[in-house]
Tab-separated table of N, CA and C in Angstrom:
chain	number	residue	atom	x	y	z
N	16	PHE	N	104.621	106.417	95.121
N	16	PHE	CA	103.944	106.262	96.408
N	16	PHE	C	102.336	105.681	95.863
N	17	ARG	N	102.085	104.814	96.469
N	17	ARG	CA	100.783	104.089	95.881
N	17	ARG	C	100.203	104.200	97.316
N	18	HIS	N	98.669	104.474	96.938
N	18	HIS	CA	97.850	104.631	98.166
N	18	HIS	C	96.832	103.303	98.388
N	19	TYR	N	97.030	102.486	99.278
N	19	TYR	CA	96.203	101.524	99.684
N	19	TYR	C	94.717	101.874	100.428
N	20	PRO	N	93.590	101.618	99.953
N	20	PRO	CA	92.582	101.337	100.919
N	20	PRO	C	92.831	100.960	102.132
N	21	LYS	N	92.270	101.154	103.202
N	21	LYS	CA	92.010	100.671	104.706
N	21	LYS	C	91.623	99.217	104.455
N	22	SER	N	90.761	99.023	103.468
N	22	SER	CA	90.293	97.308	103.553
N	22	SER	C	91.193	96.592	103.081
N	23	ASP	N	92.004	97.121	102.551
N	23	ASP	CA	93.182	96.384	101.569
N	23	ASP	C	94.313	96.051	102.675
N	24	ILE	N	94.000	96.230	104.116
N	24	ILE	CA	95.373	96.064	104.925
N	24	ILE	C	94.773	94.789	105.673
N	25	PRO	N	95.367	93.497	105.716
N	25	PRO	CA	94.861	92.713	106.300
N	25	PRO	C	95.154	92.780	107.943
N	26	GLU	N	93.991	92.492	108.588
N	26	GLU	CA	94.029	92.319	109.935
N	26	GLU	C	93.763	91.273	110.759
N	27	ILE	N	94.386	90.538	111.744
N	27	ILE	CA	94.371	89.745	113.031
N	27	ILE	C	93.763	90.216	114.221
N	28	VAL	N	92.713	89.903	114.695
N	28	VAL	CA	92.350	90.227	115.865
N	28	VAL	C	92.181	88.898	116.997
N	29	ASN	N	92.323	89.422	118.155
N	29	ASN	CA	91.891	88.149	119.087
N	29	ASN	C	91.919	89.095	120.104
N	30	ASP	N	91.519	88.319	121.561
N	30	ASP	CA	91.017	89.070	122.699
N	30	ASP	C	92.218	90.049	123.223
N	31	HIS	N	93.406	90.075	123.054
N	31	HIS	CA	94.524	90.758	123.964
N	31	HIS	C	94.489	92.007	122.785
N	32	HIS	N	95.000	91.843	121.406
N	32	HIS	CA	95.191	92.896	120.301
N	32	HIS	C	94.911	92.434	119.111
N	33	SER	N	94.863	93.441	118.180
N	33	SER	CA	94.823	93.474	116.951
N	33	SER	C	96.048	94.038	116.146
N	34	VAL	N	96.408	93.172	115.311
N	34	VAL	CA	97.319	93.345	114.204
N	34	VAL	C	97.377	93.600	112.968
N	35	LYS	N	97.819	94.531	112.126
N	35	LYS	CA	97.513	95.021	111.091
N	35	LYS	C	98.645	94.921	110.224
N	36	VAL	N	98.735	94.117	109.101
N	36	VAL	CA	100.000	93.952	108.328
N	36	VAL	C	99.837	94.537	107.321
N	37	VAL	N	101.005	95.689	107.388
N	37	VAL	CA	101.002	96.842	106.307
N	37	VAL	C	101.825	96.322	105.218
N	38	ALA	N	102.962	95.379	105.482
N	38	ALA	CA	103.740	95.141	104.447
N	38	ALA	C	104.449	93.836	104.759
N	39	GLY	N	104.766	93.026	103.599
N	39	GLY	CA	104.961	91.466	103.877
N	39	GLY	C	103.801	90.570	104.236
N	40	THR	N	104.462	89.542	105.303
N	40	THR	CA	103.036	88.417	105.463
N	40	THR	C	103.552	88.148	107.011
N	41	TRP	N	102.446	88.011	107.888
N	41	TRP	CA	102.441	87.631	109.272
N	41	TRP	C	101.622	87.073	109.015
N	42	ARG	N	101.774	85.460	110.098
N	42	ARG	CA	100.617	84.710	110.340
N	42	ARG	C	99.539	84.413	109.374
N	43	GLY	N	100.260	83.934	108.014
N	43	GLY	CA	99.354	83.729	107.229
N	43	GLY	C	98.434	84.811	106.152
N	44	LYS	N	98.685	85.896	106.965
N	44	LYS	CA	98.258	87.271	106.150
N	44	LYS	C	99.252	88.288	105.413
N	45	THR	N	98.534	88.186	104.198
N	45	THR	CA	100.233	89.131	103.269
N	45	THR	C	99.183	90.527	103.134
N	46	SER	N	100.008	91.447	102.974
N	46	SER	CA	99.700	92.866	102.336
N	46	SER	C	99.770	92.772	100.987
N	47	ARG	N	99.204	93.629	100.330
N	47	ARG	CA	99.302	94.105	98.885
N	47	ARG	C	100.611	95.134	98.460
N	48	LEU	N	100.710	95.706	99.842
N	48	LEU	CA	102.026	96.760	99.556
N	48	LEU	C	103.184	96.340	98.677
N	49	HIS	N	103.510	96.733	97.558
N	49	HIS	CA	104.570	96.627	96.811
N	49	HIS	C	105.930	97.270	97.700
N	50	ALA	N	106.962	96.403	98.009
N	50	ALA	CA	108.129	96.677	98.797
N	50	ALA	C	109.171	96.495	97.933
N	51	TYR	N	110.086	97.213	97.838
N	51	TYR	CA	111.601	96.630	96.898
N	51	TYR	C	112.443	95.863	97.949
N	52	SER	N	112.398	95.644	99.182
N	52	SER	CA	113.333	94.778	100.018
N	52	SER	C	112.124	94.132	100.778
N	53	PRO	N	112.787	92.702	101.058
N	53	PRO	CA	111.933	91.829	102.004
N	53	PRO	C	111.761	92.661	103.065
N	54	MET	N	110.505	92.769	103.708
N	54	MET	CA	110.049	93.092	104.852
N	54	MET	C	108.825	93.000	105.441
N	55	THR	N	108.599	92.936	107.053
N	55	THR	CA	107.130	92.769	107.762
N	55	THR	C	107.231	93.847	108.237
N	56	PHE	N	106.086	94.597	108.054
N	56	PHE	CA	105.758	95.937	109.019
N	56	PHE	C	104.480	95.675	109.195
N	57	ILE	N	104.164	95.372	110.851
N	57	ILE	CA	102.949	95.353	111.415
N	57	ILE	C	102.542	96.350	112.399
N	58	VAL	N	101.424	96.726	112.424
N	58	VAL	CA	100.929	97.592	113.584
N	58	VAL	C	100.274	96.863	114.876
N	59	ILE	N	100.763	97.090	115.735
N	59	ILE	CA	99.857	96.097	116.789
N	59	ILE	C	99.366	97.074	117.875
N	60	THR	N	97.877	96.865	117.978
N	60	THR	CA	97.123	97.791	119.159
N	60	THR	C	96.514	96.631	119.999
N	61	GLY	N	97.109	97.187	121.141
N	61	GLY	CA	96.784	96.217	122.620
N	61	GLY	C	95.319	96.926	122.870
N	62	LYS	N	94.692	95.902	123.484
N	62	LYS	CA	93.342	95.899	123.864
N	62	LYS	C	93.347	96.009	125.451
N	63	LYS	N	94.309	95.460	125.946
N	63	LYS	CA	94.307	95.169	127.792
N	63	LYS	C	95.503	94.359	127.705
N	64	LYS	N	95.908	94.102	128.898
N	64	LYS	CA	97.201	93.556	129.228
N	64	LYS	C	97.119	92.177	128.617
N	65	GLY	N	98.054	91.629	128.106
N	65	GLY	CA	98.498	90.556	127.441
N	65	GLY	C	99.711	90.350	127.129
N	66	ARG	N	100.022	89.324	126.133
N	66	ARG	CA	101.214	88.677	125.664
N	66	ARG	C	101.235	88.674	124.131
N	67	PHE	N	102.164	89.376	123.703
N	67	PHE	CA	102.401	89.503	122.121
N	67	PHE	C	103.609	88.595	121.854
N	68	VAL	N	103.759	87.745	120.965
N	68	VAL	CA	105.096	86.917	120.424
N	68	VAL	C	105.033	87.083	119.070
N	69	HIS	N	106.021	87.659	118.953
N	69	HIS	CA	106.784	87.804	117.248
N	69	HIS	C	108.251	86.843	117.285
N	70	GLU	N	108.245	85.843	116.312
N	70	GLU	CA	109.519	85.556	116.047
N	70	GLU	C	109.713	85.417	114.795
N	71	HIS	N	110.812	86.004	114.457
N	71	HIS	CA	111.108	86.026	112.745
N	71	HIS	C	112.592	86.259	112.321
N	72	LYS	N	113.190	85.346	112.268
N	72	LYS	CA	114.522	84.922	111.876
N	72	LYS	C	114.883	85.646	110.882
N	73	GLY	N	116.277	86.479	110.631
N	73	GLY	CA	116.586	86.974	109.256
N	73	GLY	C	116.559	88.382	109.181
N	74	HIS	N	115.633	89.029	110.020
N	74	HIS	CA	115.519	90.210	109.929
N	74	HIS	C	115.884	91.167	111.144
N	75	ASP	N	115.738	92.367	110.941
N	75	ASP	CA	116.311	93.219	112.181
N	75	ASP	C	114.738	93.939	112.583
N	76	HIS	N	114.717	93.989	114.020
N	76	HIS	CA	113.593	94.270	114.144
N	76	HIS	C	113.543	95.553	115.117
N	77	ALA	N	112.416	96.415	115.157
N	77	ALA	CA	112.231	97.652	115.645
N	77	ALA	C	110.738	97.605	116.256
N	78	LEU	N	110.749	98.081	117.392
N	78	LEU	CA	109.234	98.759	118.224
N	78	LEU	C	109.234	100.166	118.394
N	79	TYR	N	108.202	100.612	117.984
N	79	TYR	CA	107.873	102.029	118.519
N	79	TYR	C	106.898	101.973	119.331
N	80	VAL	N	106.620	102.738	120.406
N	80	VAL	CA	105.764	102.647	121.436
N	80	VAL	C	104.707	104.131	121.115
N	81	VAL	N	103.824	104.289	120.597
N	81	VAL	CA	102.918	105.202	120.620
N	81	VAL	C	102.295	105.938	121.367
N	82	LYS	N	101.788	104.931	122.401
N	82	LYS	CA	100.875	105.079	123.436
N	82	LYS	C	100.892	103.984	124.416
N	83	GLY	N	101.137	104.348	125.885
N	83	GLY	CA	101.064	103.535	126.573
N	83	GLY	C	102.552	102.853	127.012
N	84	LYS	N	102.675	101.661	127.446
N	84	LYS	CA	104.000	101.049	127.920
N	84	LYS	C	104.094	99.948	127.440
N	85	LEU	N	104.926	99.016	127.341
N	85	LEU	CA	105.263	97.597	126.780
N	85	LEU	C	106.676	96.829	127.469
N	86	ALA	N	106.574	95.887	127.648
N	86	ALA	CA	108.089	95.151	128.338
N	86	ALA	C	108.504	94.140	127.134
N	87	VAL	N	109.686	94.262	127.070
N	87	VAL	CA	110.295	93.021	126.010
N	87	VAL	C	111.351	92.362	127.108
N	88	ASP	N	111.367	91.334	127.036
N	88	ASP	CA	112.197	90.590	127.851
N	88	ASP	C	112.693	90.998	129.525
N	89	GLY	N	111.560	91.782	130.168
N	89	GLY	CA	111.878	92.590	131.334
N	89	GLY	C	112.204	93.799	131.196
N	90	LYS	N	112.585	94.370	129.980
N	90	LYS	CA	112.630	95.453	129.856
N	90	LYS	C	111.867	96.641	129.447
N	91	GLU	N	111.356	97.716	130.484
N	91	GLU	CA	109.965	98.270	130.002
N	91	GLU	C	110.204	99.584	129.351
N	92	PHE	N	109.068	100.012	128.242
N	92	PHE	CA	109.292	100.943	126.913
N	92	PHE	C	108.425	101.831	127.298
N	93	HIS	N	108.206	103.092	126.954
N	93	HIS	CA	107.295	103.936	127.038
N	93	HIS	C	107.138	104.912	126.001
N	94	GLU	N	105.903	105.378	125.984
N	94	GLU	CA	105.554	106.175	124.783
N	94	GLU	C	106.693	107.202	124.175
N	95	THR	N	106.795	106.966	122.848
N	95	THR	CA	108.159	107.987	122.015
N	95	THR	C	109.220	106.998	122.045
N	96	GLN	N	109.404	105.576	122.884
N	96	GLN	CA	110.661	105.148	122.810
N	96	GLN	C	110.548	104.189	121.795
N	97	MET	N	111.967	103.723	121.110
N	97	MET	CA	111.962	103.114	120.098
N	97	MET	C	113.003	101.586	120.711
């Protein structure tokens, strides 16, 4: 286990959400986290109703809703759903 200070986690912020790049690279920001397998691990925090687009071919994807709800292709997901 390696500890990384919060200041080492790249963050992208706009009017609708913020995205922390915990592992891998996303939209030009690269995490310092050392991973043994290729991955992209991002934490998305919504500020208000908006749209988030993530397209990355060649990986499996998972979403976990911590608080609130979201819709993916018309299907709604609520807190604690994956």
